[in-house]
Every structure is written in C-alpha cells, then in structure tokens.
XYZ file of C-alpha atoms in Angstrom:
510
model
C 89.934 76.420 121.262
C 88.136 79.273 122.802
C 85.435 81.219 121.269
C 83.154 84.157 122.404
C 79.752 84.070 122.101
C 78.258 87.571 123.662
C 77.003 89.954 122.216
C 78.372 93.703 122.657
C 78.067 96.962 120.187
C 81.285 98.217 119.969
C 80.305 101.998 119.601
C 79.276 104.439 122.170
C 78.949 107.758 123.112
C 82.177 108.176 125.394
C 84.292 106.973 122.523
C 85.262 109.017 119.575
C 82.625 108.528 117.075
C 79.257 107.089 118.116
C 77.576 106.899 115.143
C 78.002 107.103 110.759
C 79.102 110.608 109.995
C 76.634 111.251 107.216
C 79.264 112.989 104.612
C 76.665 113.378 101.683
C 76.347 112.284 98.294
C 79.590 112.585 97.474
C 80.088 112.072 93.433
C 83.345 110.349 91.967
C 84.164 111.382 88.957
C 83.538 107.860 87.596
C 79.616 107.707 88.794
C 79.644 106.186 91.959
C 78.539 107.798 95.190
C 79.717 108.256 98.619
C 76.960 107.608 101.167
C 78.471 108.116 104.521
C 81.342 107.107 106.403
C 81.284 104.828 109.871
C 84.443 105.646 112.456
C 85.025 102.896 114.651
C 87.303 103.328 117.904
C 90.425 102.313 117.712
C 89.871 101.081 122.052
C 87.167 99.222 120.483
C 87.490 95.523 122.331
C 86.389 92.101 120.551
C 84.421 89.308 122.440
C 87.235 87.606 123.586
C 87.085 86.692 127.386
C 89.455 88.447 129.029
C 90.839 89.518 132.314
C 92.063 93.083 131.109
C 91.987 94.676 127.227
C 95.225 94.632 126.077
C 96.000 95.164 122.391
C 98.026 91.592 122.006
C 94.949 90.092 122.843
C 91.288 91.680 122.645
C 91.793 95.178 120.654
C 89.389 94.663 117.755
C 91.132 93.887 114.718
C 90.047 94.770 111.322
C 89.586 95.018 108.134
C 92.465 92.831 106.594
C 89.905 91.634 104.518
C 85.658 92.009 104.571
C 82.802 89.947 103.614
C 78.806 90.532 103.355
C 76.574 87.402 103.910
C 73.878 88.530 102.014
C 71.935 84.944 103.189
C 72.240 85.170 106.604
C 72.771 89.262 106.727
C 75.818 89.072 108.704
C 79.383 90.637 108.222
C 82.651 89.057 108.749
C 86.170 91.565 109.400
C 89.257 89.811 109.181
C 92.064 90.507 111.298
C 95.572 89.893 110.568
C 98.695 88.456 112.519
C 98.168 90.841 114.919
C 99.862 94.114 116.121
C 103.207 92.552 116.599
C 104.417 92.506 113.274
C 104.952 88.793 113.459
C 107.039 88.886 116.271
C 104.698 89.004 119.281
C 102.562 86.138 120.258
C 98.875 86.910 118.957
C 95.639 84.581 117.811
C 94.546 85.430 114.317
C 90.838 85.608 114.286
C 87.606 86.909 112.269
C 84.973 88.964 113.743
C 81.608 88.744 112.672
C 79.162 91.521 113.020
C 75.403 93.291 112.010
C 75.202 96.465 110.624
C 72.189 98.969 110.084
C 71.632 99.871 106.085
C 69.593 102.211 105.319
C 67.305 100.342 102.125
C 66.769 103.616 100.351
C 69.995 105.661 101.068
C 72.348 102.941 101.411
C 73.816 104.445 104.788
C 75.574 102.146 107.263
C 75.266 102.667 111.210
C 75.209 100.584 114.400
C 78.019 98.475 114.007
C 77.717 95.726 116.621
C 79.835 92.962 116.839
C 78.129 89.363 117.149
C 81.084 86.854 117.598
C 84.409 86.080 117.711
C 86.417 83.382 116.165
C 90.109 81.945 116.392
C 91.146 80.002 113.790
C 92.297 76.631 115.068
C 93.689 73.389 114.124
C 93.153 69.998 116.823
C 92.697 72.250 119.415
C 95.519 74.122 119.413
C 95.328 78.404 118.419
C 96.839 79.869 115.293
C 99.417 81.959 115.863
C 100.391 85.331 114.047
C 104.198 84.640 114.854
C 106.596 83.977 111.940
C 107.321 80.268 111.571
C 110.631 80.436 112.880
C 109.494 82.139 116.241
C 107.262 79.538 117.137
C 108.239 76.907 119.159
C 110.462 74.182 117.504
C 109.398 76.653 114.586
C 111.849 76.859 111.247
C 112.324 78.666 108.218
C 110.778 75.772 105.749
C 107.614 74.736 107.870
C 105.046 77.039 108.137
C 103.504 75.177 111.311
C 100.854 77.274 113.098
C 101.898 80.360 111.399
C 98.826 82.513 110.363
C 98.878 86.453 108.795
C 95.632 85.946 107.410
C 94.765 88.760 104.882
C 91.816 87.062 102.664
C 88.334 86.232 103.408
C 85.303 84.013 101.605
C 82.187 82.127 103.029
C 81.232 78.802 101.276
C 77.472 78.013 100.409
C 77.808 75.540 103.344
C 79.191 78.096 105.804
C 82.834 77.109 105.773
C 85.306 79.824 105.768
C 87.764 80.744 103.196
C 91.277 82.031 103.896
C 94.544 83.212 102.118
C 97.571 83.656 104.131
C 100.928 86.103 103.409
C 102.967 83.659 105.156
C 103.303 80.657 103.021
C 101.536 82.295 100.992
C 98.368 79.979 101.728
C 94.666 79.017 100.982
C 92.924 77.305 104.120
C 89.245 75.979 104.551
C 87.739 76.205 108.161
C 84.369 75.294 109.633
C 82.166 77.831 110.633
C 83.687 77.338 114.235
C 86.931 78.114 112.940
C 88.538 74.763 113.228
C 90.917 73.461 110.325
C 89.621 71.863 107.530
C 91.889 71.358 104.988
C 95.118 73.648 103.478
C 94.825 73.814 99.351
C 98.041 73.402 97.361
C 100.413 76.248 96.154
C 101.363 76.342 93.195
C 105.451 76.116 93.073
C 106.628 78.730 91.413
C 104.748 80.849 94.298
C 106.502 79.127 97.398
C 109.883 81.497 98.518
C 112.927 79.220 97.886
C 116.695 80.385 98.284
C 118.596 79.775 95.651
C 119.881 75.858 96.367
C 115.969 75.218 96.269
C 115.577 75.525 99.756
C 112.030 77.007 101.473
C 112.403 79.975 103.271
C 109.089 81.619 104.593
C 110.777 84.053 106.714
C 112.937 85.913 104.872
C 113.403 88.540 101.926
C 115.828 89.178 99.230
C 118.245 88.557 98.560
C 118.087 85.034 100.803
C 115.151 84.011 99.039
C 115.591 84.173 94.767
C 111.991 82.535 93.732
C 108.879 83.094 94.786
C 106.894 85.445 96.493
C 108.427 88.481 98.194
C 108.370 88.543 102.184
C 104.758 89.805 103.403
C 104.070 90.042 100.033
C 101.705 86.710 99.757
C 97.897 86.306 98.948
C 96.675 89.202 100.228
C 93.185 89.080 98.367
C 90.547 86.218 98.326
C 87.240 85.589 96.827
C 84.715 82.403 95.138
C 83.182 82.574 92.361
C 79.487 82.913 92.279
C 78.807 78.880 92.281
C 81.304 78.226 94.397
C 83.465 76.181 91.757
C 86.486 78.102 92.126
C 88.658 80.186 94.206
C 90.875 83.284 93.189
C 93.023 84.796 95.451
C 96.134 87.794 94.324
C 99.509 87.932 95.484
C 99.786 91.593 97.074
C 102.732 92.614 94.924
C 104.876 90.435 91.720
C 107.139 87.627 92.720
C 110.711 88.940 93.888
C 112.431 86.955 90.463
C 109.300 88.421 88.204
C 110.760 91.957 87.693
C 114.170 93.973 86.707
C 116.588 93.305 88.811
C 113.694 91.529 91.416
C 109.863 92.025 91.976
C 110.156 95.334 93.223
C 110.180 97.257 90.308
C 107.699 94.960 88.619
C 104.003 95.320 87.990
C 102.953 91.824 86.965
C 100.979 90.506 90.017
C 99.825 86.952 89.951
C 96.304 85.456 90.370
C 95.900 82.302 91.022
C 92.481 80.383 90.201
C 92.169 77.495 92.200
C 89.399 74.371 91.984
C 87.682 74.082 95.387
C 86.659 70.597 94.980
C 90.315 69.105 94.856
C 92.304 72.277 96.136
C 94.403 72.348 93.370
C 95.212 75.283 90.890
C 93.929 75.427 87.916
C 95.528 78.625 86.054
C 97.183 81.832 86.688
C 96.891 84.818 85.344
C 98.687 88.646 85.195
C 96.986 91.082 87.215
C 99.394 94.537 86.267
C 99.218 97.130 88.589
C 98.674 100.686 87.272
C 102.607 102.421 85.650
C 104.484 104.090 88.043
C 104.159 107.368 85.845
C 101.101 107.556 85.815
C 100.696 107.225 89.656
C 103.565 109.800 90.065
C 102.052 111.887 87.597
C 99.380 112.802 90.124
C 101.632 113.623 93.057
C 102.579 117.470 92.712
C 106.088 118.470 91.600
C 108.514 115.380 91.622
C 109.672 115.711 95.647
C 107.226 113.262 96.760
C 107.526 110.762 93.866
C 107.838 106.776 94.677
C 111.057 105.509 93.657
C 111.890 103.227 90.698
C 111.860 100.590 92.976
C 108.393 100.997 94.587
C 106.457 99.387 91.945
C 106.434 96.375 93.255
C 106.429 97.132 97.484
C 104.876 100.267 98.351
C 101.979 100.045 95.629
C 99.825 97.007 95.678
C 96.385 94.968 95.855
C 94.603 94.774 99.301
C 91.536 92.788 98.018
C 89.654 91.221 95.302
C 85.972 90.515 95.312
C 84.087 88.471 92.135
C 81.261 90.018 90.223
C 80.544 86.832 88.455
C 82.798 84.355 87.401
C 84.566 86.250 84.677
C 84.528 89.971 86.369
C 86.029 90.965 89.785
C 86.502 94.205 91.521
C 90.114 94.682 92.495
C 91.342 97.040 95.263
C 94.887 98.511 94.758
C 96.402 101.098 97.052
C 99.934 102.786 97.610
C 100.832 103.126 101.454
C 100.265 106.509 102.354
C 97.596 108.375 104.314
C 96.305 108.688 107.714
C 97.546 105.720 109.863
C 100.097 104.486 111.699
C 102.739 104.928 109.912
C 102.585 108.720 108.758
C 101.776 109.274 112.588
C 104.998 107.728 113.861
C 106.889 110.280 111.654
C 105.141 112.766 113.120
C 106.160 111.636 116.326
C 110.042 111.631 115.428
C 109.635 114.822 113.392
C 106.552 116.917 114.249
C 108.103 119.820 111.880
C 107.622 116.901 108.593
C 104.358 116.596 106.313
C 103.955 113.086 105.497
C 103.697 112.384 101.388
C 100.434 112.820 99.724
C 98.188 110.412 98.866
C 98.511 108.673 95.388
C 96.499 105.609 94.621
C 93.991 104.706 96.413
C 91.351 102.929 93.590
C 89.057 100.063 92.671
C 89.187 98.051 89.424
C 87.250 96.262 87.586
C 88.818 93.012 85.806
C 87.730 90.465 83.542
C 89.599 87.367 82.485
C 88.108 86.277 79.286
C 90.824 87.488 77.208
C 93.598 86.582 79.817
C 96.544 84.626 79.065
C 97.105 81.477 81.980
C 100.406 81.559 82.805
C 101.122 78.870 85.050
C 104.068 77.376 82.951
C 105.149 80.583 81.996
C 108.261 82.620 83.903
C 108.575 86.391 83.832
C 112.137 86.219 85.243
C 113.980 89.357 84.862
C 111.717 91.451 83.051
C 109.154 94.285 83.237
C 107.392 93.480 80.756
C 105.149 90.989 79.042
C 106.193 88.611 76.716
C 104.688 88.311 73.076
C 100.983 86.582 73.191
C 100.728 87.175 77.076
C 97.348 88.745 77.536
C 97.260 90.198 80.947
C 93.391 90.646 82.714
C 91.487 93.472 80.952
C 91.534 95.932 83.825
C 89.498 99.524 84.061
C 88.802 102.266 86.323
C 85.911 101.436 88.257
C 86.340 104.215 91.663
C 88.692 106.312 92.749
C 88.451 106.518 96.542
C 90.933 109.529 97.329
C 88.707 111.768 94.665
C 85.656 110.731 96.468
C 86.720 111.042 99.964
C 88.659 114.149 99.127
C 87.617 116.034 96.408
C 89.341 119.152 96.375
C 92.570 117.225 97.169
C 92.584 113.439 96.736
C 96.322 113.643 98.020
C 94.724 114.967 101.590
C 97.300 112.137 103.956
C 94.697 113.636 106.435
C 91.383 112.635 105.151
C 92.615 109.652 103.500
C 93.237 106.145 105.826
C 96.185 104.824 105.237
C 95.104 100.880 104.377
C 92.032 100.308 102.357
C 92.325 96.659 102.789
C 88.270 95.068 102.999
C 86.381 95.390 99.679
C 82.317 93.980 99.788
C 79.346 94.282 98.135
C 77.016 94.662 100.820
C 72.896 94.579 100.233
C 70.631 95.398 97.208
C 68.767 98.915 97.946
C 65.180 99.565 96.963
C 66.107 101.199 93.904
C 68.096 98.268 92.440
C 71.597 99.912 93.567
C 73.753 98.903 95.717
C 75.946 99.366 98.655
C 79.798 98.745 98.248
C 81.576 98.797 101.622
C 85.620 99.433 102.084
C 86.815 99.075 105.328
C 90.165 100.396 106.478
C 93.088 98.153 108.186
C 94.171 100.416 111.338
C 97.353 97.951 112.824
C 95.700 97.671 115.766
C 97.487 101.757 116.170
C 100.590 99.508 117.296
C 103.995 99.895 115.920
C 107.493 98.778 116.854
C 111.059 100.662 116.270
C 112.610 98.460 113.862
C 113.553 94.955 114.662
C 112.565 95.740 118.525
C 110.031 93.507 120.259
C 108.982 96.741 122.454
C 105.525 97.939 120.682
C 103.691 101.864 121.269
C 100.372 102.799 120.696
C 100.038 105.817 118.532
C 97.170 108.627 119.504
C 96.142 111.135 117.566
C 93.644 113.606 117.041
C 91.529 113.646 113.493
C 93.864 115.649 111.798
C 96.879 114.374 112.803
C 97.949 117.714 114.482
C 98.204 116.519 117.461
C 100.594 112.530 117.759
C 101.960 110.790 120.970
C 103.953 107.217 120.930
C 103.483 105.802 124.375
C 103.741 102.276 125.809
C 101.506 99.801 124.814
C 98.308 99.955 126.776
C 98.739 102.952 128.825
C 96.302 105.061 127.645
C 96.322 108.025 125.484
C 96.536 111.549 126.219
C 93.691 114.319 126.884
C 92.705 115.257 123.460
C 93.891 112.260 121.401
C 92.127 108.248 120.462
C 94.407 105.621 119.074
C 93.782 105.327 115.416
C 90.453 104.260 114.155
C 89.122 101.923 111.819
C 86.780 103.193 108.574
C 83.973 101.682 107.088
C 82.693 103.289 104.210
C 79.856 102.949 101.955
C 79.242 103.877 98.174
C 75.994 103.364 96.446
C 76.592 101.937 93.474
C 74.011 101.345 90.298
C 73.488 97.464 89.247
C 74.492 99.160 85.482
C 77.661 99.829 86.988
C 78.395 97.040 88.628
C 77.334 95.004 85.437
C 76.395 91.313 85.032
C 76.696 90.645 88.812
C 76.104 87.449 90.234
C 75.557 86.568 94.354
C 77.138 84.093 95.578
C 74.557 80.757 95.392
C 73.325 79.495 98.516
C 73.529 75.637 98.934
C 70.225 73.750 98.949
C 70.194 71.387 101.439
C 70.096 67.575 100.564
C 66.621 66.163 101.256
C 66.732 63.237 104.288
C 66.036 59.527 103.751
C 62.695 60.791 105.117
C 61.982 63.581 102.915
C 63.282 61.706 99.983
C 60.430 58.627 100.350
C 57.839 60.913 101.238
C 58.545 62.801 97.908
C 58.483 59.432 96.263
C 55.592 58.531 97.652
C 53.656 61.959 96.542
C 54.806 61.418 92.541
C 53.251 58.135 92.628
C 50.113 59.439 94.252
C 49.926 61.835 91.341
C 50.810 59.380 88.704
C 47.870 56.866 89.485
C 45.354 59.950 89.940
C 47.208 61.204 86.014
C 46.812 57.533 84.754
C 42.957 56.852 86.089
C-alpha cells in the first residue's frame, strides 16, 4: 500500500487561479446565494510520491464525489477510475484537504491538500481498470476493479464507498484498507440474458440490471449512522421503453450498515424530458427521446436527516472535456447549451419500497407506486449564469460533489459543489492513446496534445470548481449532522466511574 503523508497547497500564483474569485451574492431564483467560486488547476499534483507528474498517476483527481467533516474540519474529494476511461492502469484514491471559510460570508479560499489515500485490499492497490482488463480479470468477477463515484465518513472514521462497476458499496479504514463489500441487491447486478454476470458490457449483451457506467454514482449515511443510501446514476437498462434509456425511474437503494444488507428501494424520477427541453431555445439542440435515461442523470446525494436528502441531477453539457474536444475537431461548432444543472430536495416518507417490484418495459409507474416526493431546491446554471443559464462557457460540465460544509455565524450555511474535470484527459474512441485538452476560460482558444506534454502559451488544462452557496437553516429544513461516536469508556475509566457513584451514594445515604 503506499500512502502520502506531506503536506502541499495545491494553489499558487504561477498557476491559473491563485485564489476564490469572489463572484458576489449571486441570488437564485429559489433563495439561495452564490458566495464565491474557487478555480483549482487542472496541473494541480496530489501527494503521491513520485518520480515525475504524469496524469495516470499524480494529477489531482476530483470531485467524483465530496464530503465535509464537520468533527474534525477536514474535506475529503473523491476521485474516480482515473483518466483512462477504464482502460489504462490507474489507483483510485480520495484526497483529503482544509479549506479557509469565511464564518460570516461563507467564502471558501486556500485549498490545501492534507493527504492522500489509495484504496487497498491485503496490500495490493485498487485498480480503475475494467474487470476484464485486469490480470486473469473476467467479465463476472469484479476483482480489484474500482470507479469509485460515492463518498461517506462513519462516526468511527471508516470510509464509505459506492462503485459504478459492480455497482458496489465498500467500507474502508481510515487508511484506506478493505473492510468489508455490502451486498447488492439482485435485480441491480448486470446479467445477460441466460443469467449470466456481465460487468463490462452494455446493451444489448447485458438485459437486467444496471446500465454500463451507469452504477451507484451517489452515496450518503444517515444522520445516526444506521443506514446507507446510495442512487444508481441513471434507471436500470430493462426499467424503461424499449431499455433504461428512455426511462426516468432511478433506483435508491437503502441499505443497513450493521449487516450490509438492503433494506428497501425506492423511485427516485428524474425531472420529464419536456420540461428539460423546454428550456433549451428552439428545438435544434433538444436531447433525444432516448436521452432520458444516459445523458441526464444524478451525480450525488447528500442526507438532511434521515427522511430528507439533497439530490444533485445534471445533463452532460457545459465547459469540460468533452465540449472542448469538439472544438478541437470542429473549431467552426458551438457546443449545446446548458440544460439541467439542479439540486433537489427529497423526502421518503410517502415513498413506495420497491424491492420486489419490476418496472420492466415501461415509463411509467404502476398503480400505488409512490415515487420520493422531490422539489426544486437550486438551480445552479441560473445562479452561475444568470442572464443565460444555458452559457456551455460559464457552466462546468460535471457537477458531481454535493456537501454541506460549516454552520456560519448567522445560523446559515455553506453548501459546496465541486466539479469533476476528467483529469482534462480524453481518448478517441476505443483507442488506448489519451490527450490532454487546454483551453483558455472561454473556450476560444482548444488544443488536443499528447498526454503530458504541456500545454500551449495562452491555454491550462481544464480546471476543477468548487463552489459555495450560503444557504439559510429555514431552507435547508429539519437538518441533522451526522453524530459523532462517543468513545467506549476503558476497563479503567469504567471502575473509576463505579467507584465515584458509590462515593456519592454513601455521602446521599449518611
């Protein structure tokens, strides 16, 4: 296992942004605020020893998923399976790191990165690889395999995460070592059609379960840290008309951290294709029928208390890797406008569990299937862009980290989204050769060039976003922090404590 332990801030002043870029108070047209934005380099380096920074194995990785630990006042940024796509050899890690927040304003600054963690298991790495590239790998074990998109932190400091491969719930140490793997439910695991797992591949191969790269994407505990609930990213490819894909019934899955086992699901539906496309102007830039279910999703889920949870779901446009490699094939295009980019707020009282129940071949509910009661909590593109929430240019592509971060003197506050950049990696198809992608801020200005080289005069690889909102405790409602364990008195401690009430129980009784 290797793990670093020195300390480095990430930001300075010869990179692109060397400190928050206050953007004001910001309103959203559903009463949250906008504090300020942080910009972190994309040639920002973690603490993993290395002989020379290479983006397969130190670039900084982040924010598949995000968590605040309001105890110990620490941050943790997920990374994912890496910048290969799942075919490049890569470590999946976590990075924990401090920020500055300002107790009156709410404004972040001084990101600086603390530690850096593999995930292990008996001494041997993770691996962001798909199952069947690893060695003596297959299509029905899941091995070392990792794409870890979900993040928690147990009272006792173990670690929480859900994984798109399998898809997966693990429980590490605070050291990142293996603990223990809970158990999916089976009508989650892919299977082909003779019954067969397949982890690696997509429809039509597999016929049940979840789509490819489509597992748990989101992760979170409940307050007492009874139970965990973690959301498939989109519906399962047989839960829609003709396959997931052009469904909106997303699964989420409760599950009882004591014996690992689930406990209930429920229907999480995304928000109606209309009224997504009904924001996008004209009809040129539309998503297609069957984008429901693929290009429009959940990135993260965060618990308010164990009834309520905030729910992060974004479609896959906006400034990132991905609109920049167009560029770079066809500078003359303008990448598709923004069109969902928002944070819910859900509450399960009412919800139906449907963990018997199969929503084969339809669209729609069935009679006396409540899904989660689901409002509009923030829209993200209006706040970051006001004047055009569409902007591709001032919106980051992934919003994939959802937190809330410290209480502020006032009683408010702070609710930090951080932005998944890919590492600014991408491959050509099915190719193992990967390019960094530079760019200036507004996207004017793209280069693909080899992995590593550098960029040119004028451009950074992508960054990463953090931003912060300042949010009321009305708003945020019947919140609840996570508890913090009390530790268990010592054989000592325990006598000694016996010993005092029986002092005081002679001095009560003379």
């Amino acid at each position: 296992m290797m793990k670093a332990k020195h300390w480095l801030s990430v930001l300075s002043c010869s990179v692109m942004v060397c400190a928050a870029s206050i953007t004001g108070y910001a309103t959203s047209a559903y009463g949250l605020t906008l504090t300020n934005t942080l910009t972190i380099p994309g040639e920002s380096t973690d603490l993993l020893p290395s002989a020379e920074n290479s983006a397969n194995v130190n670039r900084l990785g982040f924010f598949s998923d995000l968590y605040y630990d309001r105890y110990q006042n620490v941050y943790y940024g997920l990374s994912d399976r890496g910048p290969g796509g799942g075919v490049i050899d890569y470590n999946p890690r976590v990075e924990k790191f401090s920020l500055d927040v300002d107790s009156k304003t709410g404004a972040i600054a001084n990101f600086k990165l603390l530690d850096t963690i593999l995930f292990t298991k008996d001494g041997q790495n993770f691996n962001g690889l798909k199952p069947d590239l690893l060695p003596n790998g297959n299509k029905a074990s899941l091995g070392l395999s990792l794409d870890s998109e979900g993040f928690a932190v147990a009272s006792n400091g173990n670690f929480y995460v859900s994984d798109e491969y399998g898809p997966s719930v693990y429980e590490f140490s605070p050291t990142g070592s293996f603990i223990r793997a809970f158990a999916t439910p089976e009508n989650i695991i892919p299977k082909q059609s003779d019954g067969t797992i397949n982890y690696v591949d997509g429809r039509p191969t597999i016929t049940t379960g979840r789509q490819d790269n489509r597992g748990f994407e989101g992760l979170t505990l409940s307050p007492d840290g009874s139970k965990l609930y973690t959301l498939l990213q989109d519906p399962l490819v047989n839960e829609g008309s003709p396959d997931g894909r052009r469904g909106r019934n997303i699964r989420l899955v409760e599950f009882d951290t004591k014996t690992g086992k689930s406990t209930a699901q429920y229907i999480y539906q995304l928000e109606s294709l209309a009224d997504i496309n009904d924001r996008i102007p004209g009809t040129d830039d539309d998503f297609g029928a069957n984008s429901q279910g693929r290009n429009i999703g959940i990135s993260a889920i965060t618990a308010l208390n164990d009834k309520e949870f905030l729910v992060l779901e974004r479609d896959n446009r906006g400034f990132g890797v991905d609109a920049l490699l167009g560029l770079t094939e066809n500078p003359s295009t303008t990448p598709q406008p923004v069109a969902s980019k928002r944070v819910y707020k859900i509450n399960l009282t009412d919800a139906t569990d449907v963990s018997g129940i199969s929503l084969a071949n339809t669209n729609t509910l069935l009679g006396g299937i409540n899904p989660v009661n689901k409002s509009l909590f923030l829209d993200i593109a209006k706040a970051l862009s006001p004047d055009n929430p569409g902007d591709w240019t001032k919106i980051a592509e992934k919003m994939e980290g959802l937190a809330i971060g410290p209480q502020l003197k006032d009683g408010s506050y702070t609710l930090l989204i951080g932005t998944d950049n890919d590492y600014s990696v991408t491959q050509i198809g099915d190719q193992l050769t990967q390019y960094d992608i530079c760019s200036n801020n507004n996207g004017t200005s793209v280069s693909r060039l080899p992995i590593d080289k550098g960029c040119p005069t004028g451009q950074k690889l992508v960054p990463g976003y953090l931003y912060s909102f300042k949010v009321t405790a009305g708003e945020l409602g019947n919140f609840i922090p996570p508890s913090k364990k009390v530790p268990e008195p010592t054989a000592t401690v325990g006598i000694m404590l016996l010993g005092l009430s029986g002092f005081w129980l002679k001095r009560r009784i003379r």
